[in-house]
Coordinates of C-alpha atoms in Angstrom, one line a residue:
M185 CA 4.1 149.2 127.5
R186 CA 1.4 147.0 125.9
A187 CA 2.0 145.9 122.3
G188 CA 0.5 148.0 119.5
A189 CA -0.7 146.9 116.1
R190 CA 1.1 147.4 112.8
V191 CA -0.9 149.4 110.2
T192 CA -0.1 147.5 107.0
G193 CA -2.9 148.6 104.7
L194 CA -4.8 151.8 103.9
G195 CA -7.9 152.4 101.8
A196 CA -10.2 155.3 101.3
T197 CA -12.8 157.0 99.0
T198 CA -13.5 160.6 99.9
P199 CA -14.5 164.0 98.4
L200 CA -10.9 164.5 97.5
G201 CA -10.3 161.2 95.6
G202 CA -11.3 157.6 95.1
D203 CA -8.3 156.2 96.8
V204 CA -5.7 157.0 99.5
A205 CA -3.1 158.4 97.0
S206 CA -5.5 161.0 95.5
T207 CA -7.0 161.9 98.8
W208 CA -3.5 162.5 100.4
A209 CA -2.4 164.5 97.3
G210 CA -5.5 166.6 97.6
M211 CA -4.8 167.3 101.3
L212 CA -1.2 168.3 100.6
E213 CA -2.3 170.5 97.7
G214 CA -4.9 172.1 99.9
R215 CA -7.8 171.3 97.6
S216 CA -11.4 171.4 98.6
G217 CA -13.8 168.5 97.9
I218 CA -16.8 170.7 98.7
A219 CA -19.2 171.7 96.0
L220 CA -22.8 173.0 95.3
I221 CA -25.3 170.2 95.1
E222 CA -26.6 170.3 91.6
Q223 CA -29.6 168.0 91.9
D224 CA -33.1 169.4 91.9
W225 CA -33.9 168.0 95.3
A226 CA -31.5 170.5 96.9
E227 CA -33.5 173.5 95.7
G228 CA -35.2 175.2 98.6
L229 CA -33.0 173.8 101.2
P230 CA -31.2 176.3 103.5
V231 CA -27.9 174.4 102.9
R232 CA -27.1 173.2 99.3
I233 CA -23.4 172.3 99.7
A234 CA -21.7 169.0 100.6
G235 CA -18.6 166.9 100.0
R236 CA -19.7 164.1 97.7
M237 CA -17.4 161.2 96.9
R238 CA -15.2 162.3 94.0
V239 CA -15.4 158.8 92.4
E240 CA -18.7 157.1 92.2
P241 CA -18.4 153.7 94.0
A242 CA -20.5 152.0 91.3
E243 CA -17.7 152.9 88.8
V244 CA -15.3 150.8 90.9
L245 CA -17.6 147.9 92.0
G246 CA -19.7 147.6 88.9
R247 CA -23.4 148.5 88.7
V248 CA -24.7 145.0 89.3
K249 CA -22.8 144.7 92.6
A250 CA -23.6 148.3 93.6
R251 CA -27.3 147.9 93.0
R252 CA -27.6 145.6 96.0
L253 CA -25.6 147.7 98.3
D254 CA -26.5 151.0 100.1
R255 CA -24.2 153.8 99.2
C256 CA -22.6 153.5 102.6
Q257 CA -21.8 149.8 102.0
Q258 CA -20.5 150.6 98.5
A259 CA -18.0 153.1 100.0
A260 CA -16.9 150.6 102.7
L261 CA -16.2 147.9 100.1
V262 CA -14.2 150.2 97.8
A263 CA -12.0 151.3 100.7
A264 CA -11.7 147.7 102.1
R265 CA -10.5 146.3 98.7
E266 CA -7.8 149.0 98.5
A267 CA -6.7 148.5 102.1
W268 CA -6.5 144.7 101.7
A269 CA -4.5 145.0 98.5
D270 CA -2.2 147.6 100.1
A271 CA -1.5 145.2 102.9
G272 CA -0.5 142.5 100.4
A273 CA -3.7 140.4 101.0
P274 CA -2.4 138.7 104.2
D275 CA -2.7 134.9 104.3
V276 CA -4.5 134.6 107.6
E277 CA -6.8 132.0 109.0
P278 CA -10.5 133.1 108.6
E279 CA -11.1 132.6 112.3
R280 CA -8.2 135.0 113.1
L281 CA -9.5 137.8 110.7
A282 CA -12.0 140.3 112.1
V283 CA -13.8 143.4 110.7
V284 CA -14.8 146.5 112.6
I285 CA -16.5 149.2 110.6
G286 CA -18.3 152.0 112.3
T287 CA -21.0 154.3 111.0
G288 CA -23.2 157.1 112.2
V289 CA -26.5 156.2 110.6
G290 CA -25.8 153.3 108.2
G291 CA -28.1 152.8 105.3
V292 CA -30.3 155.9 105.8
L293 CA -30.4 156.6 102.0
T294 CA -32.0 153.2 101.5
T295 CA -34.4 153.7 104.4
L296 CA -35.7 157.0 103.1
A297 CA -35.8 156.0 99.4
Q298 CA -37.7 152.8 100.1
D299 CA -40.1 154.6 102.4
D300 CA -40.9 157.1 99.7
L301 CA -41.5 154.1 97.3
L302 CA -43.8 152.4 99.8
E303 CA -45.8 155.6 100.1
T304 CA -46.1 156.4 96.4
A305 CA -46.1 152.9 94.7
G306 CA -47.1 150.4 97.4
A307 CA -45.6 147.5 99.3
R308 CA -45.0 145.4 96.2
K309 CA -42.5 147.9 94.8
V310 CA -40.3 147.8 97.9
S311 CA -36.9 146.1 97.2
P312 CA -36.3 142.7 98.7
Y313 CA -32.8 144.0 99.6
T314 CA -34.2 146.8 101.7
V315 CA -33.4 145.4 105.1
P316 CA -29.8 144.2 104.3
M317 CA -29.2 147.6 102.7
L318 CA -30.4 149.7 105.6
M319 CA -28.8 147.8 108.5
P320 CA -26.0 149.8 110.2
N321 CA -24.0 146.5 110.5
A322 CA -24.1 145.9 106.8
P323 CA -20.8 147.6 105.9
A324 CA -19.0 145.3 108.3
A325 CA -21.0 142.3 107.1
V326 CA -20.4 143.0 103.4
V327 CA -16.6 143.4 104.0
S328 CA -16.5 140.3 106.2
I329 CA -18.1 138.3 103.4
E330 CA -15.8 139.7 100.8
F331 CA -12.7 138.5 102.7
G332 CA -14.0 135.5 104.5
A333 CA -13.5 137.1 108.0
R334 CA -14.9 134.7 110.7
G335 CA -13.2 136.3 113.7
G336 CA -16.1 138.7 114.2
A337 CA -17.8 141.5 112.3
H338 CA -18.5 144.5 114.6
T339 CA -20.2 147.9 114.2
P340 CA -19.6 150.7 116.6
V341 CA -22.3 153.3 116.2
S342 CA -21.1 156.4 118.1
A343 CA -22.0 159.2 115.8
C344 CA -18.9 161.1 114.6
A345 CA -16.6 159.0 116.7
S346 CA -17.6 155.7 115.0
G347 CA -14.7 155.4 112.7
S348 CA -12.1 156.0 115.4
E349 CA -13.9 153.8 117.9
A350 CA -13.8 151.0 115.3
I351 CA -10.0 151.3 114.9
A352 CA -9.7 151.4 118.7
M353 CA -11.8 148.2 118.9
G354 CA -9.5 146.6 116.3
L355 CA -6.5 147.2 118.5
D356 CA -8.4 145.7 121.5
L357 CA -9.2 142.6 119.5
I358 CA -5.5 142.1 118.7
R359 CA -4.4 142.8 122.2
L360 CA -7.0 140.4 123.6
G361 CA -5.6 137.7 121.3
R362 CA -8.9 137.3 119.4
A363 CA -7.5 138.3 116.0
D364 CA -4.2 138.5 114.1
V365 CA -5.6 140.8 111.4
V366 CA -8.4 143.4 111.6
I367 CA -9.9 145.5 108.9
A368 CA -11.2 148.6 110.7
G369 CA -12.5 152.1 110.0
G370 CA -15.7 153.9 109.1
A371 CA -18.2 154.5 106.3
E372 CA -20.9 157.1 105.8
A373 CA -23.2 158.3 103.0
C374 CA -26.0 160.4 104.3
V375 CA -26.2 163.5 102.0
H376 CA -30.0 163.8 101.7
P377 CA -32.6 166.5 102.1
L378 CA -33.6 165.2 105.5
T379 CA -30.2 165.1 107.0
L380 CA -29.2 168.5 105.6
A381 CA -32.5 170.0 106.8
G382 CA -32.1 168.5 110.2
F383 CA -28.5 169.6 110.7
A384 CA -29.4 173.0 109.3
Q385 CA -32.3 173.4 111.8
A386 CA -29.8 172.6 114.6
R387 CA -27.6 175.4 113.2
A388 CA -24.8 173.0 112.8
L389 CA -24.1 173.5 109.1
S390 CA -22.3 176.3 107.2
T391 CA -24.7 178.3 105.1
R392 CA -22.0 179.6 102.6
N393 CA -23.9 178.3 99.6
D394 CA -22.3 181.0 97.4
A395 CA -18.7 179.9 98.4
P396 CA -18.7 176.1 98.9
Q397 CA -14.9 175.7 98.9
E398 CA -14.5 178.3 101.6
A399 CA -17.3 177.0 103.8
S400 CA -15.4 174.6 106.0
R401 CA -13.0 176.7 108.0
P402 CA -11.9 175.1 111.3
F403 CA -10.5 177.4 113.9
D404 CA -11.2 180.5 111.8
A405 CA -12.8 183.5 113.5
G406 CA -15.5 183.5 110.8
R407 CA -16.5 179.8 110.9
D408 CA -20.3 179.2 110.9
G409 CA -20.7 175.4 110.9
F410 CA -19.5 172.2 109.3
V411 CA -20.1 170.8 105.8
L412 CA -21.6 167.3 105.4
G413 CA -19.4 164.8 103.6
E414 CA -19.5 161.2 102.6
G415 CA -17.1 158.3 102.0
A416 CA -15.1 155.7 103.8
A417 CA -11.6 155.0 105.2
L418 CA -10.3 151.7 106.4
V419 CA -7.0 150.4 107.8
V420 CA -5.6 146.9 108.1
L421 CA -4.2 146.3 111.5
E422 CA -1.9 143.3 112.3
R423 CA -0.5 141.8 115.4
E424 CA 3.1 142.8 115.5
G425 CA 4.4 139.2 115.5
F426 CA 2.1 138.2 112.6
A427 CA 3.2 141.1 110.5
A428 CA 6.9 140.5 111.2
A429 CA 6.7 136.8 110.4
R430 CA 5.3 137.5 106.9
G431 CA 7.7 140.4 106.3
A432 CA 4.9 143.0 106.0
R433 CA 5.6 146.6 105.2
S434 CA 4.2 148.9 107.9
H435 CA 3.0 152.5 107.4
A436 CA 2.9 153.1 111.2
T437 CA 2.1 151.5 114.5
L438 CA -1.2 152.0 116.3
A439 CA 0.4 152.3 119.7
G440 CA -2.7 153.1 121.8
A441 CA -6.3 154.1 121.8
A442 CA -9.1 155.1 124.2
T443 CA -12.8 155.9 124.3
T444 CA -14.7 157.9 126.9
S445 CA -18.2 159.3 127.3
D446 CA -19.1 162.8 128.6
A447 CA -22.6 162.0 130.1
Y448 CA -23.1 165.7 129.6
H449 CA -25.4 166.7 126.7
I450 CA -26.9 164.9 123.6
T451 CA -25.3 167.4 121.2
G452 CA -22.9 169.4 123.4
A453 CA -19.4 168.4 124.3
D454 CA -17.3 168.5 127.4
A455 CA -13.7 169.4 127.3
G456 CA -12.9 167.4 130.4
G457 CA -14.2 164.2 128.8
Q458 CA -12.3 164.8 125.6
A459 CA -9.1 165.5 127.5
R460 CA -9.6 162.3 129.5
A461 CA -9.8 160.3 126.3
I462 CA -6.5 161.9 125.1
R463 CA -4.8 161.1 128.3
L464 CA -6.0 157.5 128.3
A465 CA -4.9 157.0 124.7
L466 CA -1.4 158.3 125.7
A467 CA -1.3 155.8 128.6
S468 CA -2.5 153.0 126.4
A469 CA 0.4 153.8 124.0
G470 CA 3.0 154.3 126.8
L471 CA 3.6 157.9 125.6
E472 CA 4.0 161.2 127.4
A473 CA 2.3 164.4 126.2
L474 CA 5.6 165.8 125.0
D475 CA 6.1 162.7 122.7
V476 CA 3.2 163.8 120.5
G477 CA 4.3 166.1 117.8
H478 CA 1.2 166.2 115.7
V479 CA -2.6 166.1 116.2
N480 CA -5.2 165.6 113.5
A481 CA -8.0 167.5 115.2
H482 CA -11.7 166.7 115.1
A483 CA -12.2 170.4 114.3
T484 CA -15.5 170.4 112.3
S485 CA -15.7 174.2 111.9
T486 CA -18.6 174.7 114.4
P487 CA -18.3 177.8 116.6
T488 CA -18.4 176.0 119.9
G489 CA -17.0 172.6 119.0
D490 CA -13.6 173.9 117.8
L491 CA -13.2 175.9 121.1
T492 CA -14.1 172.9 123.2
E493 CA -11.5 170.8 121.4
T494 CA -8.9 173.6 121.8
R495 CA -9.4 173.4 125.5
S496 CA -9.1 169.6 125.6
I497 CA -5.9 169.5 123.6
T498 CA -4.4 172.3 125.6
E499 CA -5.3 170.6 128.9
A500 CA -4.1 167.1 127.9
L501 CA -1.2 167.8 125.6
G502 CA -0.2 171.5 125.9
T503 CA 0.3 173.8 123.0
H504 CA 3.4 172.3 121.4
P505 CA 1.9 169.8 118.9
A506 CA 1.4 170.9 115.3
V507 CA -2.4 170.7 114.8
T508 CA -4.2 170.4 111.5
A509 CA -7.9 170.1 110.5
T510 CA -8.3 168.1 107.3
K511 CA -12.1 168.5 107.4
S512 CA -11.4 172.0 106.0
M513 CA -10.9 170.0 102.7
T514 CA -13.1 166.9 102.9
G515 CA -16.0 168.2 104.9
H516 CA -17.3 166.2 107.8
L517 CA -17.7 162.5 106.9
C518 CA -19.5 161.8 110.2
G519 CA -19.0 158.0 111.0
A520 CA -16.1 157.8 108.6
A521 CA -14.4 161.1 109.7
G522 CA -12.2 159.6 112.4
A523 CA -10.8 156.9 110.0
V524 CA -10.0 159.6 107.4
G525 CA -8.2 161.6 110.1
A526 CA -6.3 158.5 111.2
I527 CA -5.0 157.8 107.7
A528 CA -3.9 161.5 107.4
A529 CA -2.1 161.2 110.7
I530 CA -0.4 157.9 109.7
L531 CA 0.8 159.4 106.4
A532 CA 2.0 162.6 108.2
I533 CA 4.4 160.7 110.4
R534 CA 5.3 158.3 107.6
D535 CA 6.1 160.9 105.0
G536 CA 7.2 163.7 107.3
V537 CA 4.6 166.3 106.2
I538 CA 1.5 167.7 107.7
P539 CA -1.3 169.1 105.5
A540 CA -2.2 172.7 106.1
T541 CA -5.6 173.7 107.4
R542 CA -7.5 175.3 104.5
N543 CA -9.6 178.5 104.8
L544 CA -7.9 179.6 108.0
E545 CA -7.7 183.4 107.2
E546 CA -8.1 184.8 110.7
L547 CA -7.3 182.5 113.7
D548 CA -9.9 182.7 116.4
P549 CA -8.2 184.6 119.2
Q550 CA -9.4 182.0 121.7
V551 CA -7.4 179.2 119.9
K552 CA -4.0 179.0 121.5
L553 CA -2.7 176.1 119.4
D554 CA 0.0 175.7 116.8
I555 CA -2.3 175.3 113.8
V556 CA -0.6 174.3 110.5
T557 CA -1.8 176.8 107.9
G558 CA -0.8 178.3 104.6
R559 CA 1.4 175.4 103.4
P560 CA 2.2 171.9 104.5
R561 CA 4.7 171.6 107.3
R562 CA 7.7 169.3 106.9
G563 CA 9.5 167.6 109.7
R564 CA 9.8 164.3 111.7
W565 CA 7.4 163.4 114.5
A566 CA 7.7 160.3 116.6
A567 CA 4.0 160.2 117.4
A568 CA 0.7 161.6 116.2
M569 CA -2.8 161.5 117.6
T570 CA -6.3 161.8 116.1
N571 CA -9.4 163.1 117.9
S572 CA -13.0 162.2 117.2
F573 CA -16.0 163.4 119.1
G574 CA -19.6 162.6 118.4
F575 CA -23.1 163.6 119.4
G576 CA -24.1 161.9 122.6
G577 CA -20.7 162.7 124.2
H578 CA -18.7 159.9 122.5
N579 CA -14.9 160.5 122.5
A580 CA -12.3 158.4 120.7
C581 CA -8.6 159.1 120.4
L582 CA -5.9 157.2 118.6
A583 CA -2.1 157.3 119.1
F584 CA 0.2 156.4 116.3
T585 CA 4.0 156.0 116.3
A586 CA 6.4 155.8 113.4
S587 CA 7.3 152.2 112.5

């Protein structure tokens, strides 16, 4: 079995809280981070609900620092600082420290805002920071600058699989001997009239504007689409020998990971491609299907997507794992979603408790899985997996084991 990577640091800012502790507490309490969008710009939109970050990044970073960063970059830096501190600020050579932060669309809020400014006020009013703020690679770049990482700053852009693919790439960098420590995960902040309108036109979003907290309902018979969210989640991965030598505390071990592509449809998903990613992640970790006791599902709450994932989990793992869908509480953080799910899976096996899926009132009869619902489930599981699937047929799966 190939060596894994120790997970020594966790950081997040989500619709449930401004850090990992508050986000995890919210998941275990079954709280919802979804709310009605109060701003005037949401009036007239078919969908007026979203999961906004519970703590404004500028409150953490300071307004001077935040002003030169897109909201996506702000979220990444907040999560990175927490993860680094949680890991004990490892003393690592800069050339042996890498950063991998995925995103779905990067600085789209800057792109759209500055384009509006260009159209209404002219070129001289456009910010000189526009390009550094809109670049999809900027979250990785900003974090690499913050911590002096010279071992590479990478940016997977694979839609809703980006965060998980980033963590998978972090494991690859360690296994290939290119880094001793990697800061990896995802960041996204794209709650905007254009993205909401575009997803709504594709009939991908829930239209429960009158009941925001009940809108995201994975695996429920009455689900009608996902809820757009924003935030970031990052982990610190360390080569096992490096972590052991410095006596680092470990939350869990990233034992294996895999990515595949469906080559099927730009927005549709293929259960076969997803199942292949799950199996490859198992093989990468040296695990068998029966070793996996828990799955944090991608489960966005779309009518077709949840059923496709149901088939892929059943095909690759069977029906024995306890499955939960934390997007029922956070909404769908797109490029950051997989990293949020990874942290939830890590904490589930570390603490021996799986958050319940919120809003699951009537299980879709086609879902033949053991879905955790009602209240958190306590127990001990040797291994857990996370699934992330993105538009374009991107599949990324991570396998964690208890340390």
